[in-house]
């Protein structure tokens, strides 16, 4: 099989071919670099040709020396540009980090490299991962490869677009309120938000630290599972990373669903576009044909998830972003005194980031904290309990990943509330810290893909892979 066909076949197929000597890591990386060089969708912010070639040659040298090739030997990957890559610019799509070159790799990036992966590019995103369309990037929007007049979703739009356009067979994104799952759905690829704490956040540019999770994007469920297996596990450098054992995720994708009970969110189906709802119902049908049973479930407090999230996440962001002050990272504006320097530097944030900092600062203001922040925290607890009650009746909860297909660029410009609605279905699992997988469900409105979202109890990612592989057979 040619290097082109192997890359199209995916992460696992490419790694197997490298291991068996049917293709060299260098051949694969040259194809990926050529495709990245043709990026017509604004998906990438930086292509590291030199680093990628050196990494591919190191994989080949290790193979010749008889070393055990890793699970991702020679596989080219794109990394969302809010994950630190040693010696390679990391901007998080904000002017405030323009030109910054991290001195270390994020733990997930280091783990991918140890498994033989070849990092070829840094993917575009909404500025500091705040957004649902990848339009707020300081370096220009990403377009959906399936229809360039549409957004790819966000904030990991560049990562999803890179995979959908065939630049790389896999990518990393980050998910705070839906940023891996919703772009995966809009671009017709698979995306996983692991359980909070399943994957290290060290080296991820912080947005909202009690929500942030790094997650893989690929074309198949099996490939997504393979990536998680490499990324997952405790990290002594991240106190919120969990000690839970890393399981056989890839094997789970072969397990089937004969004993699985799937809880269906009827209210979410009713709220979705008709084509989206129809495709999700068909995906559920595939689960039933394979032996699963369906029950209706409800998350009574999910309608409050959006208000709670857009209070809690900006509150955390306003605190996290205080460190971007021109003193430690990135460019510094000049002014006669310190305060003026902070102000002039921070004027470089885009409108959405400024809105979040203002909202968050307002939410935390003295005397009003319980009214706003405290109430939002209580909603968070209620949503987590809603899931606990649902999981007493089923193994996974299923519904649409987003209520619509990808919308046109500019459709929600100047209307933040309309933009936030794109996260309606992904926010509840984010509030509860639960793992959630989006798999393509087929063509809906205007021929664009719908996504099926599956949510499982904490650390039950295996269930998601078992169900996802049946719902999205490849
Ligand atoms: N769209 C959501 C937001 O703007 C989620 C973003 C994310 O998950 N990074 O906050």
Coordinates of C-alpha atoms and ligand atoms in Angstrom, one line a residue:
X1 CA 0.0 0.0 0.0
X2 CA 1.3 3.5 -0.9
X3 CA 2.1 6.0 1.9
X4 CA -0.9 8.0 0.7
X5 CA -3.3 5.1 1.1
X6 CA -1.8 4.2 4.5
X7 CA -2.3 7.6 5.8
X8 CA -5.9 7.5 4.6
X9 CA -6.3 4.1 6.3
X10 CA -5.6 5.8 9.7
X11 CA -3.4 5.9 12.7
X12 CA -3.3 2.1 13.5
X13 CA -2.8 1.1 9.9
X14 CA 0.0 3.5 9.4
X15 CA 1.8 2.4 12.6
X16 CA 1.4 -1.3 11.8
X17 CA 2.9 -0.7 8.3
X18 CA 5.9 1.2 9.8
X19 CA 6.5 -1.6 12.4
X20 CA 6.5 -4.2 9.7
X21 CA 8.7 -2.2 7.4
X22 CA 6.1 -1.9 4.6
X23 CA 6.6 1.9 4.6
X24 CA 9.1 4.2 6.2
X25 CA 8.3 6.9 8.7
X26 CA 10.0 9.3 6.4
X27 CA 7.7 8.4 3.5
X28 CA 4.7 8.9 5.6
X29 CA 5.9 12.3 6.9
X30 CA 6.7 13.5 3.4
X31 CA 3.1 12.9 2.3
X32 CA 1.7 14.6 5.5
X33 CA 4.1 17.6 5.0
X34 CA 3.0 18.0 1.4
X35 CA -0.7 18.0 2.4
X36 CA 0.0 20.4 5.3
X37 CA 1.8 22.7 2.8
X38 CA -1.4 22.8 0.8
X39 CA -3.6 23.8 3.7
X40 CA -6.3 25.8 2.1
X41 CA -8.6 26.0 5.1
X42 CA -6.5 27.9 7.6
X43 CA -6.3 24.7 9.7
X44 CA -2.7 25.1 10.7
X45 CA -0.6 27.9 12.3
X46 CA 2.8 26.3 12.0
X47 CA 4.3 23.4 10.1
X48 CA 7.5 22.0 11.6
X49 CA 9.0 20.3 8.6
X50 CA 12.5 20.1 10.0
X51 CA 11.5 18.7 13.3
X52 CA 9.1 16.2 11.7
X53 CA 11.8 14.9 9.3
X54 CA 14.2 14.5 12.2
X55 CA 11.6 12.7 14.3
X56 CA 10.8 10.3 11.4
X57 CA 14.4 9.5 10.9
X58 CA 14.8 8.8 14.6
X59 CA 11.9 6.3 14.4
X60 CA 13.7 4.6 11.5
X61 CA 17.0 4.5 13.3
X62 CA 15.4 3.0 16.4
X63 CA 13.8 0.4 14.2
X64 CA 17.1 -0.5 12.6
X65 CA 18.7 -0.8 16.0
X66 CA 16.1 -3.3 16.9
X67 CA 14.2 -1.2 19.5
X68 CA 10.6 -2.0 20.1
X69 CA 8.6 0.4 17.8
X70 CA 5.9 2.3 19.7
X71 CA 2.1 2.2 19.2
X72 CA 2.3 5.3 17.1
X73 CA 5.5 4.5 15.2
X74 CA 5.9 7.0 12.4
X75 CA 2.4 8.4 12.6
X76 CA 2.1 12.1 11.6
X77 CA 0.0 14.1 14.0
X78 CA -1.2 17.7 14.3
X79 CA -1.4 19.3 17.8
X80 CA -3.7 22.1 18.9
X81 CA -1.7 25.2 19.3
X82 CA -2.6 25.6 23.0
X83 CA -0.4 22.6 23.8
X84 CA 3.3 23.3 24.4
X85 CA 5.8 21.9 22.0
X86 CA 9.4 22.2 22.8
X87 CA 11.3 24.5 20.5
X88 CA 8.2 25.0 18.3
X89 CA 6.0 28.2 18.5
X90 CA 2.9 27.8 20.7
X91 CA 0.5 30.7 20.3
X92 CA -3.0 29.5 21.5
X93 CA -4.1 31.7 18.6
X94 CA -3.6 34.9 20.7
X95 CA -1.4 37.9 19.9
X96 CA -0.3 37.7 23.6
X97 CA 1.7 34.6 22.9
X98 CA 2.8 35.4 19.3
X99 CA 6.4 34.3 18.8
X100 CA 6.6 32.4 22.2
X101 CA 8.6 29.2 22.0
X102 CA 8.0 26.9 25.0
X103 CA 11.1 25.3 26.5
X104 CA 9.3 22.0 27.2
X105 CA 6.7 19.6 25.7
X106 CA 3.3 19.2 27.3
X107 CA 3.2 15.8 29.0
X108 CA 0.7 14.4 26.3
X109 CA 3.0 15.6 23.5
X110 CA 6.0 13.9 25.2
X111 CA 4.0 10.7 25.5
X112 CA 3.0 10.8 21.8
X113 CA 6.7 11.3 20.8
X114 CA 7.8 8.4 23.1
X115 CA 5.3 6.2 21.3
X116 CA 6.9 7.1 18.0
X117 CA 4.5 9.8 16.8
X118 CA 5.8 12.5 14.5
X119 CA 4.4 16.0 15.2
X120 CA 4.1 17.8 11.9
X121 CA 2.0 20.8 12.7
X122 CA 0.3 23.1 15.2
X123 CA -3.4 23.5 14.6
X124 CA -5.4 26.7 14.6
X125 CA -8.1 27.3 17.2
X126 CA -10.4 30.0 18.7
X127 CA -8.2 32.5 20.6
X128 CA -7.2 30.8 23.9
X129 CA -9.8 28.1 23.1
X130 CA -12.7 30.4 23.7
X131 CA -15.3 29.8 21.0
X132 CA -17.4 27.3 19.1
X133 CA -16.4 28.1 15.5
X134 CA -12.7 28.7 15.3
X135 CA -13.4 32.3 14.0
X136 CA -11.9 34.1 17.0
X137 CA -8.3 33.1 16.2
X138 CA -6.1 36.1 16.1
X139 CA -4.5 34.6 12.9
X140 CA -7.6 34.1 10.8
X141 CA -10.5 31.7 10.9
X142 CA -10.5 28.0 10.0
X143 CA -12.9 26.8 7.2
X144 CA -14.7 23.5 7.2
X145 CA -13.0 21.2 4.6
X146 CA -16.4 19.6 3.8
X147 CA -17.8 23.1 2.8
X148 CA -15.4 26.0 3.0
X149 CA -18.3 28.5 3.5
X150 CA -19.0 26.9 6.9
X151 CA -17.2 26.9 10.2
X152 CA -15.4 23.7 11.3
X153 CA -16.7 24.1 14.9
X154 CA -14.5 25.1 17.7
X155 CA -12.4 25.6 19.5
X156 CA -10.3 22.7 18.2
X157 CA -11.5 23.5 14.6
X158 CA -8.0 23.3 13.1
X159 CA -7.4 19.9 14.6
X160 CA -10.7 18.5 13.3
X161 CA -10.2 20.1 9.9
X162 CA -6.7 18.7 9.6
X163 CA -8.0 15.2 10.1
X164 CA -11.1 15.7 7.9
X165 CA -8.9 17.1 5.1
X166 CA -6.5 14.2 5.3
X167 CA -3.5 16.2 6.3
X168 CA -2.8 13.9 9.3
X169 CA -4.7 10.8 10.4
X170 CA -5.0 12.0 14.0
X171 CA -4.7 15.2 16.0
X172 CA -5.0 16.5 19.6
X173 CA -7.5 19.0 20.7
X174 CA -8.6 20.3 24.1
X175 CA -12.2 20.3 25.5
X176 CA -13.4 22.7 28.2
X177 CA -17.1 22.8 27.2
X178 CA -17.2 20.8 24.0
X179 CA -14.1 21.9 22.0
X180 CA -13.1 18.4 20.8
X181 CA -16.6 16.9 20.4
X182 CA -18.4 19.7 18.5
X183 CA -15.7 20.3 15.9
X184 CA -15.4 16.5 15.4
X185 CA -19.2 16.4 14.7
X186 CA -19.1 19.4 12.4
X187 CA -16.2 17.9 10.4
X188 CA -17.4 14.3 10.3
X189 CA -14.6 12.8 12.4
X190 CA -14.4 11.1 15.8
X191 CA -13.5 13.1 18.9
X192 CA -13.1 12.1 22.6
X193 CA -13.3 14.2 25.7
X194 CA -11.7 11.9 28.3
X195 CA -12.8 11.9 32.0
X196 CA -11.4 15.0 33.8
X197 CA -8.1 13.9 35.1
X198 CA -7.7 10.9 32.8
X199 CA -5.1 12.8 30.8
X200 CA -2.4 15.2 32.1
X201 CA -3.0 19.0 31.5
X202 CA 0.6 19.9 32.1
X203 CA 1.7 22.1 29.2
X204 CA -1.9 23.0 28.1
X205 CA -2.5 26.7 28.1
X206 CA -5.0 27.0 30.9
X207 CA -8.6 28.2 30.1
X208 CA -10.8 26.9 32.9
X209 CA -8.8 24.5 35.0
X210 CA -11.6 22.6 36.6
X211 CA -13.0 21.7 33.1
X212 CA -10.0 21.5 30.7
X213 CA -9.2 18.1 29.3
X214 CA -6.9 17.1 26.3
X215 CA -8.6 14.8 23.9
X216 CA -7.8 12.9 20.6
X217 CA -9.4 13.3 17.2
X218 CA -9.2 10.7 14.4
X219 CA -11.2 9.2 11.6
X220 CA -12.1 6.0 13.4
X221 CA -13.1 5.0 16.9
X222 CA -10.2 2.4 17.1
X223 CA -7.7 5.1 16.2
X224 CA -9.1 7.4 18.8
X225 CA -8.8 4.6 21.4
X226 CA -5.2 4.0 20.4
X227 CA -4.3 7.6 20.9
X228 CA -6.0 7.7 24.3
X229 CA -4.0 4.6 25.4
X230 CA -0.8 6.5 24.7
X231 CA -1.9 9.8 26.3
X232 CA -3.7 8.6 29.4
X233 CA -2.3 8.0 32.9
X234 CA -1.1 9.8 36.0
X235 CA 1.4 12.6 35.7
X236 CA 3.4 13.7 38.9
X237 CA 3.5 17.2 37.3
X238 CA -0.3 17.6 37.3
X239 CA -1.9 17.2 40.7
X240 CA -5.3 16.8 39.1
X241 CA -4.3 13.9 36.9
X242 CA -5.9 10.7 38.2
X243 CA -4.3 7.5 39.4
X244 CA -7.0 5.3 37.7
X245 CA -5.4 2.4 35.7
X246 CA -5.1 2.9 32.0
X247 CA -7.3 0.2 30.3
X248 CA -7.2 -1.7 27.0
X249 CA -9.1 1.0 25.1
X250 CA -8.4 -0.3 21.6
X251 CA -9.6 -3.8 22.5
X252 CA -12.9 -2.3 23.8
X253 CA -13.6 -1.1 20.2
X254 CA -14.0 -4.8 19.2
X255 CA -16.1 -5.8 22.2
X256 CA -19.6 -5.2 20.8
X257 CA -22.7 -4.0 22.7
X258 CA -24.8 -7.1 23.4
X259 CA -25.2 -6.3 27.1
X260 CA -25.3 -2.5 26.7
X261 CA -28.2 -0.4 27.8
X262 CA -28.3 3.0 26.1
X263 CA -30.1 5.9 27.7
X264 CA -31.6 8.2 25.0
X265 CA -32.0 11.9 25.6
X266 CA -35.4 12.4 24.0
X267 CA -35.5 16.1 24.8
X268 CA -32.2 16.7 23.0
X269 CA -33.4 14.9 19.9
X270 CA -36.5 17.1 19.9
X271 CA -34.4 20.2 20.2
X272 CA -32.1 19.2 17.3
X273 CA -32.5 20.0 13.6
X274 CA -34.7 17.3 12.0
X275 CA -31.9 15.9 9.9
X276 CA -29.5 15.7 12.9
X277 CA -32.1 14.0 15.0
X278 CA -32.9 11.5 12.2
X279 CA -29.2 10.5 11.7
X280 CA -28.7 10.1 15.5
X281 CA -31.8 7.8 15.7
X282 CA -30.4 5.7 12.8
X283 CA -27.1 5.4 14.7
X284 CA -29.0 4.2 17.8
X285 CA -30.7 1.7 15.4
X286 CA -27.3 0.2 14.6
X287 CA -26.7 -0.3 18.4
X288 CA -30.0 -2.0 18.7
X289 CA -29.3 -4.3 15.7
X290 CA -26.1 -5.3 17.5
X291 CA -27.9 -6.3 20.7
X292 CA -28.1 -3.1 22.7
X293 CA -31.3 -2.0 24.4
X294 CA -32.7 1.6 24.6
X295 CA -34.3 3.4 27.5
X296 CA -35.4 7.0 27.6
X297 CA -33.5 9.2 30.1
X298 CA -33.6 12.8 31.1
X299 CA -31.1 15.3 32.6
X300 CA -33.6 17.6 34.4
X301 CA -31.0 20.3 35.1
X302 CA -29.3 20.3 31.7
X303 CA -31.3 23.4 30.7
X304 CA -29.3 25.3 33.2
X305 CA -25.9 24.0 32.1
X306 CA -25.3 26.8 29.7
X307 CA -25.7 29.6 32.2
X308 CA -23.7 27.8 34.8
X309 CA -20.8 27.1 32.4
X310 CA -20.7 30.6 31.0
X311 CA -20.3 31.9 34.5
X312 CA -17.8 29.3 35.9
X313 CA -15.6 29.0 32.9
X314 CA -15.1 32.8 32.5
X315 CA -14.5 33.1 36.3
X316 CA -11.7 30.6 36.0
X317 CA -10.4 32.1 32.8
X318 CA -10.2 35.6 34.3
X319 CA -7.9 34.3 37.0
X320 CA -5.8 32.0 34.7
X321 CA -5.3 34.8 32.1
X322 CA -3.9 37.2 34.7
X323 CA -0.5 35.6 33.9
X324 CA -0.6 36.9 30.3
X325 CA 0.6 40.4 31.3
X326 CA 3.6 40.9 29.0
X327 CA 6.0 40.1 31.8
X328 CA 6.6 36.4 31.4
X329 CA 5.5 35.2 28.0
X330 CA 5.1 36.7 24.6
X331 CA 5.4 40.2 23.3
X332 CA 5.3 43.3 25.6
X333 CA 3.8 46.6 24.6
X334 CA 5.8 49.6 25.7
X335 CA 4.5 52.2 28.1
X336 CA 6.2 54.5 30.7
X337 CA 5.1 52.5 33.8
X338 CA 4.2 49.0 34.8
X339 CA 0.4 49.4 34.9
X340 CA 0.5 51.1 31.5
X341 CA 2.6 48.2 30.2
X342 CA 0.1 45.6 31.5
X343 CA -2.8 47.6 30.0
X344 CA -1.2 48.2 26.6
X345 CA -0.1 44.5 26.4
X346 CA -3.5 43.2 27.4
X347 CA -5.3 45.4 24.9
X348 CA -4.0 42.8 22.4
X349 CA -6.7 40.3 23.5
X350 CA -9.5 39.8 21.0
X351 CA -13.1 40.8 21.8
X352 CA -14.3 37.4 22.9
X353 CA -11.4 37.0 25.4
X354 CA -12.0 40.4 26.8
X355 CA -15.7 39.6 27.2
X356 CA -14.8 36.5 29.2
X357 CA -12.4 38.3 31.4
X358 CA -15.0 41.0 32.2
X359 CA -17.7 38.4 32.8
X360 CA -15.5 36.3 35.0
X361 CA -14.3 39.3 37.0
X362 CA -17.9 40.4 37.5
X363 CA -19.0 37.0 38.6
X364 CA -16.3 36.9 41.3
X365 CA -16.7 40.4 42.6
X366 CA -16.8 40.7 46.4
X367 CA -20.3 40.5 47.9
X368 CA -21.9 38.9 44.9
X369 CA -19.9 35.7 44.8
X370 CA -22.5 33.4 46.3
X371 CA -25.3 34.8 44.2
X372 CA -23.5 34.1 40.9
X373 CA -20.5 31.8 41.3
X374 CA -22.1 29.8 44.2
X375 CA -25.3 29.3 42.4
X376 CA -23.5 28.1 39.3
X377 CA -21.5 25.6 41.4
X378 CA -24.8 24.2 42.7
X379 CA -26.1 23.7 39.2
X380 CA -22.9 21.9 38.5
X381 CA -23.6 19.5 41.4
X382 CA -27.2 19.0 40.2
X383 CA -26.1 18.1 36.7
X384 CA -23.6 15.6 38.0
X385 CA -26.4 14.0 40.1
X386 CA -28.7 13.9 37.1
X387 CA -26.1 11.8 35.3
X388 CA -25.8 9.5 38.4
X389 CA -29.5 8.9 38.3
X390 CA -29.4 8.3 34.6
X391 CA -26.6 5.8 35.0
X392 CA -28.6 3.8 37.5
X393 CA -30.8 2.9 34.5
X394 CA -28.3 2.7 31.6
X395 CA -24.6 2.3 30.8
X396 CA -24.2 5.2 28.4
X397 CA -26.3 8.3 27.7
X398 CA -26.8 9.1 24.0
X399 CA -27.9 12.2 22.0
X400 CA -26.8 14.6 19.4
X401 CA -23.3 16.2 19.8
X402 CA -24.7 19.5 18.6
X403 CA -28.2 20.7 17.8
X404 CA -27.3 21.7 14.3
X405 CA -24.8 21.0 11.5
X406 CA -21.9 23.3 10.8
X407 CA -23.1 26.9 10.3
X408 CA -21.9 29.5 7.8
X409 CA -18.9 31.6 8.7
X410 CA -20.1 34.9 10.3
X411 CA -23.6 33.5 11.1
X412 CA -23.2 34.3 14.8
X413 CA -20.9 37.3 14.6
X414 CA -21.9 39.9 17.1
X415 CA -24.3 37.5 18.9
X416 CA -22.4 35.6 21.6
X417 CA -25.6 34.0 23.0
X418 CA -26.3 32.4 19.6
X419 CA -22.7 31.1 19.5
X420 CA -22.9 29.7 23.0
X421 CA -26.0 27.7 22.0
X422 CA -23.7 25.5 19.8
X423 CA -22.5 24.0 23.1
X424 CA -25.9 23.1 24.5
X425 CA -25.4 19.4 24.2
X426 CA -21.7 19.2 25.2
X427 CA -21.8 21.3 28.3
X428 CA -23.5 18.9 30.7
X429 CA -20.8 16.3 30.5
X430 CA -18.2 19.0 30.9
X431 CA -19.8 20.3 34.1
X432 CA -19.9 16.7 35.4
X433 CA -16.3 15.9 34.3
X434 CA -17.5 12.8 32.5
X435 CA -16.0 11.1 29.4
X436 CA -17.9 11.8 26.1
X437 CA -17.3 10.6 22.6
X438 CA -18.6 12.1 19.3
X439 CA -18.9 9.8 16.3
X440 CA -20.1 10.7 12.8
X441 CA -23.8 9.8 12.3
X442 CA -24.2 10.5 8.6
X443 CA -25.2 13.4 6.4
X444 CA -27.9 15.7 7.7
X445 CA -29.0 19.3 6.7
X446 CA -27.3 20.5 3.5
X447 CA -25.4 17.2 3.3
X448 CA -23.3 18.1 6.3
X449 CA -22.5 15.5 9.0
X450 CA -24.4 15.1 12.3
X451 CA -22.7 13.8 15.4
X452 CA -23.8 11.2 17.9
X453 CA -22.6 11.9 21.4
X454 CA -22.1 9.1 23.9
X455 CA -21.5 9.9 27.6
X456 CA -20.3 7.3 30.2
X457 CA -19.6 7.4 34.0
X458 CA -16.1 8.6 35.1
X459 CA -13.3 6.4 33.8
X460 CA -15.6 4.2 31.7
X461 CA -14.1 5.3 28.4
X462 CA -14.1 1.6 27.3
X463 CA -17.9 1.7 27.1
X464 CA -17.7 4.6 24.8
X465 CA -15.3 2.9 22.4
X466 CA -17.4 -0.3 22.4
X467 CA -20.6 1.6 21.6
X468 CA -19.0 4.1 19.3
X469 CA -17.4 1.5 17.1
X470 CA -20.8 -0.1 16.5
X471 CA -22.6 3.2 16.0
X472 CA -19.9 4.3 13.5
X473 CA -18.7 1.1 11.7
X474 CA -15.6 1.7 9.6
Ligands
LIG1 N1 -17.4 26.8 23.2 C1 -17.1 26.7 24.5 C2 -16.5 28.1 25.0 O1 -16.4 28.9 24.2 C3 -16.1 25.6 24.8 C4 -14.7 25.9 24.4 C5 -13.8 24.8 24.8 O2 -14.2 23.7 25.1 N2 -12.5 25.1 24.8 O3 -16.2 28.3 26.1

